[in-house]
mmCIF file of C-alpha atoms in Angstrom:
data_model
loop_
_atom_site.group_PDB
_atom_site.id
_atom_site.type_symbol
_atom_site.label_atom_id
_atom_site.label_comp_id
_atom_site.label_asym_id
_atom_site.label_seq_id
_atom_site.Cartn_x
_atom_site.Cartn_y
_atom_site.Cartn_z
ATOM 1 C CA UNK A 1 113.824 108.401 95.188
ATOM 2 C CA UNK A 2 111.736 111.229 95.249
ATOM 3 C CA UNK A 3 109.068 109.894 93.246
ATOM 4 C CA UNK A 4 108.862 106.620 95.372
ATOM 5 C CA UNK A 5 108.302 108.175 98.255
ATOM 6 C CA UNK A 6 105.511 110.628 96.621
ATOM 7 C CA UNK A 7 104.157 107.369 95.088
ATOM 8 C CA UNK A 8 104.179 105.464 98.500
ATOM 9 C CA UNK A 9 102.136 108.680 99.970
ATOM 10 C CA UNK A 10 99.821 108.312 97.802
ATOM 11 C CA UNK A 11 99.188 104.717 98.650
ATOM 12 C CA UNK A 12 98.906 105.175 102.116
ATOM 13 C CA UNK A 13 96.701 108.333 101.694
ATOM 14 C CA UNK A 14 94.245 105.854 99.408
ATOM 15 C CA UNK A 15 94.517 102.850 102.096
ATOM 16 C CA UNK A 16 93.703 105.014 104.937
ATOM 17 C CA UNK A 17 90.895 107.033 103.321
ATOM 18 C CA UNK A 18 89.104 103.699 102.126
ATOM 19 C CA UNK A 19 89.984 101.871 105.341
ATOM 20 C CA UNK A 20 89.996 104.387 108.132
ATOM 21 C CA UNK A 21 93.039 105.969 109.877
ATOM 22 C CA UNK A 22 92.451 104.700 113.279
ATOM 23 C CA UNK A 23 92.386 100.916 114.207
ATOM 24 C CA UNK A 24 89.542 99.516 116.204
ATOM 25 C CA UNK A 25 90.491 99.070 120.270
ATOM 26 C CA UNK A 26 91.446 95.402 120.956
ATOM 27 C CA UNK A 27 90.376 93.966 124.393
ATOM 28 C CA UNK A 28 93.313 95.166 126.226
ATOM 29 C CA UNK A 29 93.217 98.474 125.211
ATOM 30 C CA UNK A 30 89.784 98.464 126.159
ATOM 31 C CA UNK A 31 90.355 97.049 129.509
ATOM 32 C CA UNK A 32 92.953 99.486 130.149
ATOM 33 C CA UNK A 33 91.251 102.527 129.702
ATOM 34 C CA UNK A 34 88.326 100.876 131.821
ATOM 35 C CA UNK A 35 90.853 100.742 134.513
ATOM 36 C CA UNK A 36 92.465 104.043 133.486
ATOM 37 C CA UNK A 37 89.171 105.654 134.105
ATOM 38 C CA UNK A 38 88.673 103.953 137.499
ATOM 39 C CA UNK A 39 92.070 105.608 138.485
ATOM 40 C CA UNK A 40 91.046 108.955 137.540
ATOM 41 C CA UNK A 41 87.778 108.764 139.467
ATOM 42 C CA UNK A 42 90.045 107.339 142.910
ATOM 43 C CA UNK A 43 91.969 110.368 142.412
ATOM 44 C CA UNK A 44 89.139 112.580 141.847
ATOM 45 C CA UNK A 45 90.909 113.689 138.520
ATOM 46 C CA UNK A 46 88.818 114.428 135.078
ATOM 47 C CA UNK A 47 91.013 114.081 132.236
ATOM 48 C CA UNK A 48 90.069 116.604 130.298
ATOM 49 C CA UNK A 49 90.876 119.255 133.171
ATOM 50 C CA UNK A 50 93.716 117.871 134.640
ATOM 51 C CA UNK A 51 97.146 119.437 134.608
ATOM 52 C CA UNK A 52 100.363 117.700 132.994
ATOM 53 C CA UNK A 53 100.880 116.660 136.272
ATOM 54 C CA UNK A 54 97.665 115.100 137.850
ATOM 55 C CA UNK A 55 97.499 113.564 134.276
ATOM 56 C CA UNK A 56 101.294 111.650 133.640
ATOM 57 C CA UNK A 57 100.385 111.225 137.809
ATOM 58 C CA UNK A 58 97.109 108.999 136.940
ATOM 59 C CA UNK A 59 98.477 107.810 133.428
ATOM 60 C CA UNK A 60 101.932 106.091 135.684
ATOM 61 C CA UNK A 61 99.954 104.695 138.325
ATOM 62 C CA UNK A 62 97.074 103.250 135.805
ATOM 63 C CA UNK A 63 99.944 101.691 133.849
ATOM 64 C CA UNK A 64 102.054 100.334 136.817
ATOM 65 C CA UNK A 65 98.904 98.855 138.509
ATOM 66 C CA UNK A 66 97.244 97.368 135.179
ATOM 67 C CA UNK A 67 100.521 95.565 134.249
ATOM 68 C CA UNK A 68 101.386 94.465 137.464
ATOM 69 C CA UNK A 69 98.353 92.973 137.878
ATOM 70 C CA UNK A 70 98.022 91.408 134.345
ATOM 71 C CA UNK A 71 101.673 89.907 134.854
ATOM 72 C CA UNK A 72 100.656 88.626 138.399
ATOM 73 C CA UNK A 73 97.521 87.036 136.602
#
């Protein structure tokens, strides 16, 4: 069992050096994080300086809003 899993590692750790680790953004990812971004800058919050709280505060209301509004068409 041991083996396999060193063996299935190993595959993985060939796949993702020839292919990359991280997959390309689709257009709703994309979107999101357009809208994310317009969130921050209502709030006046930059990311990268925000505390856990300004930032799970923006990252709720980006979700709720971006959903609600894809759902609603």
């Amino acid at each position: 069992m041991l083996e396999q899993r060193r063996s299935y590692l190993q595959n993985m750790e060939e796949h993702g050096a020839v292919h990359g680790w991280v997959a390309p953004l689709n257009r709703e990812d994309r979107e999101f994080l357009a809208y994310f971004r317009s969130v921050c800058k209502r709030y006046n919050i930059v990311p990268s300086k925000a505390t856990k709280l300004e930032y799970d505060f923006v990252t709720r209301v980006a979700e709720s809003e971006f959903y609600l509004q894809r759902a609603n068409g």
